[in-house]
XYZ file of C-alpha atoms in Angstrom:
296
model
C -67.873 -65.624 15.850
C -68.969 -69.200 15.245
C -67.249 -71.409 12.667
C -70.608 -71.862 10.929
C -70.976 -68.104 10.471
C -67.403 -67.757 9.182
C -67.958 -70.596 6.697
C -71.175 -69.017 5.460
C -69.457 -65.649 5.021
C -66.624 -67.220 3.036
C -69.098 -69.061 0.809
C -71.060 -65.878 0.163
C -67.898 -63.917 -0.670
C -66.691 -66.688 -2.960
C -70.021 -66.740 -4.774
C -69.838 -62.962 -5.287
C -66.293 -63.180 -6.674
C -67.294 -65.978 -9.094
C -70.324 -63.965 -10.227
C -68.205 -60.853 -10.840
C -65.541 -62.813 -12.729
C -68.201 -64.494 -14.844
C -69.896 -61.191 -15.672
C -66.515 -59.642 -16.524
C -65.613 -62.541 -18.799
C -68.983 -62.263 -20.535
C -68.461 -58.545 -21.147
C -64.919 -59.082 -22.410
C -66.088 -61.625 -24.997
C -68.018 -58.793 -26.602
C -64.684 -57.119 -27.401
C -63.255 -60.037 -29.402
C -63.180 -60.029 -33.200
C -65.300 -63.197 -33.251
C -68.016 -61.581 -31.142
C -68.052 -58.413 -33.254
C -68.847 -60.429 -36.362
C -71.354 -62.616 -34.537
C -69.101 -65.684 -34.664
C -69.611 -65.910 -38.430
C -66.996 -67.873 -40.438
C -65.596 -64.863 -42.334
C -62.364 -63.524 -40.841
C -62.416 -60.265 -42.802
C -65.504 -58.079 -42.762
C -65.233 -57.322 -46.490
C -64.126 -60.698 -47.856
C -66.535 -59.987 -50.718
C -68.621 -56.939 -51.515
C -71.589 -58.615 -49.771
C -70.123 -60.042 -46.561
C -70.248 -56.701 -44.720
C -73.992 -56.271 -45.315
C -74.710 -59.905 -44.410
C -72.635 -59.608 -41.236
C -74.390 -56.395 -40.192
C -77.828 -57.948 -40.757
C -76.856 -60.985 -38.665
C -75.296 -59.045 -35.768
C -77.948 -56.341 -35.592
C -80.731 -58.956 -35.712
C -79.203 -60.745 -32.731
C -78.816 -57.473 -30.815
C -82.485 -56.642 -31.429
C -83.603 -60.146 -30.462
C -81.574 -60.078 -27.232
C -82.993 -56.659 -26.245
C -86.536 -57.855 -26.942
C -85.849 -61.074 -25.029
C -84.482 -59.243 -21.976
C -87.509 -56.912 -21.947
C -89.901 -59.856 -22.266
C -88.182 -61.867 -19.537
C -88.103 -58.783 -17.310
C -91.851 -58.217 -17.716
C -92.545 -61.886 -17.011
C -90.477 -61.828 -13.821
C -92.063 -58.540 -12.753
C -95.523 -60.065 -13.157
C -94.455 -63.119 -11.154
C -93.198 -60.927 -8.285
C -95.798 -58.130 -8.382
C -98.828 -60.398 -8.621
C -97.670 -63.271 -6.447
C -100.053 -64.626 -3.875
C -99.643 -62.960 -0.469
C -100.147 -64.660 2.862
C -103.140 -62.429 3.583
C -104.864 -63.247 0.267
C -107.911 -65.469 0.311
C -109.633 -67.123 -2.613
C -108.819 -66.412 -6.225
C -107.591 -62.990 -7.420
C -109.866 -60.847 -9.521
C -110.065 -62.336 -13.027
C -109.537 -60.027 -16.019
C -110.509 -60.685 -19.651
C -111.158 -58.826 -22.889
C -108.706 -56.023 -22.177
C -108.853 -54.510 -25.639
C -105.956 -52.020 -25.348
C -103.662 -54.735 -23.980
C -104.662 -57.200 -26.690
C -104.039 -54.608 -29.408
C -100.636 -53.870 -27.884
C -99.671 -57.568 -27.786
C -100.749 -57.956 -31.426
C -99.357 -54.726 -32.870
C -95.850 -54.871 -31.373
C -94.980 -58.375 -32.708
C -96.443 -57.432 -36.094
C -94.288 -54.302 -36.266
C -91.204 -56.329 -35.280
C -91.862 -58.921 -37.994
C -92.338 -56.212 -40.628
C -89.133 -54.440 -39.587
C -87.116 -57.659 -39.702
C -88.639 -58.522 -43.085
C -87.848 -55.072 -44.480
C -84.159 -55.198 -43.534
C -83.802 -58.798 -44.715
C -85.540 -58.077 -48.018
C -83.318 -55.055 -48.690
C -80.098 -57.038 -48.138
C -81.365 -60.013 -50.129
C -82.303 -57.844 -53.114
C -78.911 -56.126 -53.146
C -77.120 -59.490 -53.040
C -79.201 -61.115 -55.770
C -79.268 -58.137 -58.149
C -77.776 -59.273 -61.512
C -74.624 -57.476 -62.624
C -72.677 -57.382 -65.872
C -69.677 -59.293 -64.534
C -66.119 -59.237 -65.837
C -65.668 -62.934 -65.030
C -68.291 -65.637 -65.545
C -67.721 -69.133 -64.170
C -70.035 -72.028 -64.955
C -69.689 -74.161 -61.806
C -70.892 -77.729 -62.383
C -71.273 -80.002 -59.381
C -71.046 -83.745 -59.870
C -70.845 -86.799 -57.662
C -68.454 -86.051 -56.011
C -66.385 -83.177 -57.355
C -66.547 -79.918 -59.290
C -65.956 -78.663 -62.838
C -65.221 -74.984 -63.515
C -65.810 -73.358 -66.933
C -64.336 -69.856 -67.222
C -65.319 -66.974 -69.508
C -62.880 -64.060 -69.230
C -61.951 -61.438 -71.813
C -63.114 -63.673 -74.656
C -61.226 -66.707 -73.358
C -62.926 -70.010 -72.617
C -61.050 -72.264 -70.223
C -61.999 -75.190 -68.033
C -60.859 -77.220 -65.064
C -62.181 -80.752 -64.499
C -62.085 -81.741 -60.847
C -61.489 -85.157 -59.340
C -62.983 -86.445 -56.110
C -61.114 -85.534 -52.955
C -60.158 -88.284 -50.526
C -60.195 -87.933 -46.768
C -57.344 -89.158 -44.627
C -57.913 -92.043 -42.258
C -58.467 -89.573 -39.412
C -61.250 -87.819 -41.375
C -59.248 -84.720 -42.327
C -59.408 -83.284 -45.836
C -56.131 -84.734 -47.109
C -53.577 -82.708 -49.020
C -55.067 -79.255 -49.641
C -53.190 -78.809 -52.929
C -54.995 -81.791 -54.463
C -58.469 -80.328 -53.987
C -60.302 -78.798 -56.976
C -59.537 -75.083 -56.944
C -61.701 -72.244 -58.207
C -59.560 -69.178 -59.028
C -61.141 -65.734 -58.782
C -59.529 -62.324 -59.377
C -59.627 -59.827 -56.512
C -61.516 -56.620 -57.230
C -63.347 -57.921 -60.312
C -67.070 -58.654 -60.439
C -67.859 -62.344 -60.804
C -70.954 -64.291 -61.800
C -71.109 -67.907 -60.675
C -73.544 -69.959 -62.750
C -74.425 -72.906 -60.528
C -75.439 -76.139 -62.256
C -75.621 -79.798 -61.300
C -74.682 -82.737 -63.501
C -76.678 -85.331 -61.574
C -78.393 -84.794 -58.180
C -79.078 -81.786 -55.960
C -75.881 -80.267 -54.573
C -75.207 -76.982 -52.761
C -72.354 -74.527 -53.359
C -71.003 -73.168 -50.087
C -67.951 -71.086 -49.278
C -68.398 -70.297 -45.556
C -66.100 -67.250 -45.626
C -68.279 -65.677 -48.362
C -71.412 -66.044 -46.170
C -73.375 -67.236 -49.192
C -74.771 -70.656 -50.016
C -77.033 -71.713 -52.886
C -78.515 -74.994 -54.086
C -77.532 -76.540 -57.411
C -80.519 -78.267 -59.006
C -80.402 -80.480 -62.133
C -81.914 -78.667 -65.118
C -81.937 -75.273 -63.375
C -79.236 -72.603 -63.219
C -78.878 -70.521 -60.068
C -76.646 -67.459 -59.828
C -74.329 -65.867 -57.286
C -73.040 -62.359 -58.005
C -70.089 -61.103 -55.989
C -66.782 -59.269 -56.072
C -63.961 -60.947 -54.102
C -62.021 -58.266 -52.236
C -59.491 -60.024 -50.001
C -56.821 -62.290 -51.472
C -56.426 -65.681 -49.861
C -57.489 -69.316 -49.916
C -60.995 -70.191 -48.750
C -62.443 -73.644 -48.097
C -65.568 -74.709 -49.943
C -67.824 -77.725 -49.790
C -71.118 -79.217 -50.889
C -73.766 -78.426 -48.267
C -76.463 -80.814 -49.527
C -76.371 -84.546 -48.757
C -75.731 -85.900 -52.258
C -74.700 -89.505 -51.807
C -72.132 -91.842 -50.333
C -69.078 -89.575 -50.691
C -70.769 -86.280 -49.913
C -68.204 -85.558 -47.172
C -65.402 -85.724 -49.748
C -66.982 -83.188 -52.115
C -64.540 -80.434 -51.144
C -62.859 -77.619 -53.040
C -60.819 -74.462 -52.528
C -61.403 -70.922 -53.711
C -58.244 -68.900 -54.301
C -58.692 -65.153 -54.647
C -55.593 -63.826 -56.396
C -54.414 -60.690 -58.168
C -55.164 -60.176 -61.853
C -51.724 -61.319 -63.053
C -51.898 -64.560 -61.065
C -55.448 -65.181 -62.285
C -54.396 -64.833 -65.926
C -51.408 -67.102 -65.304
C -53.672 -69.798 -63.858
C -56.078 -69.526 -66.808
C -53.154 -70.000 -69.199
C -52.440 -73.371 -67.571
C -55.994 -74.638 -68.141
C -57.468 -76.440 -71.135
C -59.255 -74.482 -73.860
C -63.023 -74.701 -74.225
C -65.743 -75.826 -71.854
C -66.977 -79.160 -70.560
C -70.642 -78.343 -70.450
C -73.957 -80.105 -70.206
C -72.916 -82.856 -72.620
C -71.354 -84.540 -69.583
C -74.490 -84.227 -67.464
C -76.672 -87.222 -66.782
C -79.601 -87.289 -69.197
C -82.240 -89.516 -67.627
C -84.977 -88.268 -69.954
C -83.099 -89.510 -73.022
C -82.172 -92.791 -71.378
C -85.751 -93.419 -70.285
C -87.249 -92.353 -73.617
C -86.562 -95.752 -75.222
C -89.827 -97.641 -75.024
C -89.989 -101.395 -75.625
C -93.488 -102.703 -76.303
C -94.429 -105.969 -74.692
C -94.663 -108.903 -77.087
C -92.211 -107.408 -79.627
C -88.667 -108.575 -79.819
C -85.748 -106.662 -81.290
C -85.711 -106.895 -85.102
C -89.507 -107.090 -85.396
C -89.779 -110.813 -84.675
């Protein structure tokens, strides 16, 4: 046996081993917890009462898209191989056009797929956005570059006024305990009233799998029930100015006793829209040209 043949055999065997190891590793990744939740940022499936439905919609959509993609790629490759030009072929192959059944098929299948995806998405979206009579209502007010939280719970009105977070020199979030913290009770329905004091912000808690813009003069709502106690990172997800990256906060989901204890530490009342910017009032002062103050 020549050395060239032996070298080629070794290379072929090595390539087969690498291919098998790669395929095995790819299959094993499907068994990890991250893969099962589609690499979404929630660790627990039921972090809130909505995360499970959102996760299922995400994962099942990707499964459907991958199956459709594999079928489409397979048909494309089959056409490339089956209808390739042979050595015995001369001239151009027979040209086909206006194949009505095929054109209907290519139009109907994508339309059905779009309608199915829309139906599932619409169902989940409606269930998430359905208003509920919540036990806890929190008026969340975003401001450059922090957060204020106004609580309504069992007739109590409490508030927390946040201060801007400061990043460390290496870009990390700094001391976690100094970040504004939104406390929520586990197992109780919550309504978050999202408002902005100045510019457009966006309320985002990645582990909750929900994000919603906060627009000046308009209140948006998130309805959810936190179900797993723990501390979750939150941030503004809309570029809102120079210190946007420092507009961080925490959400702590605690038991009912701890929640009441935290409320007791807060100030009474609310800090509402009186602290918002009011450009309409500021700009409503009109000075006529040619008239000085005092009528002179």
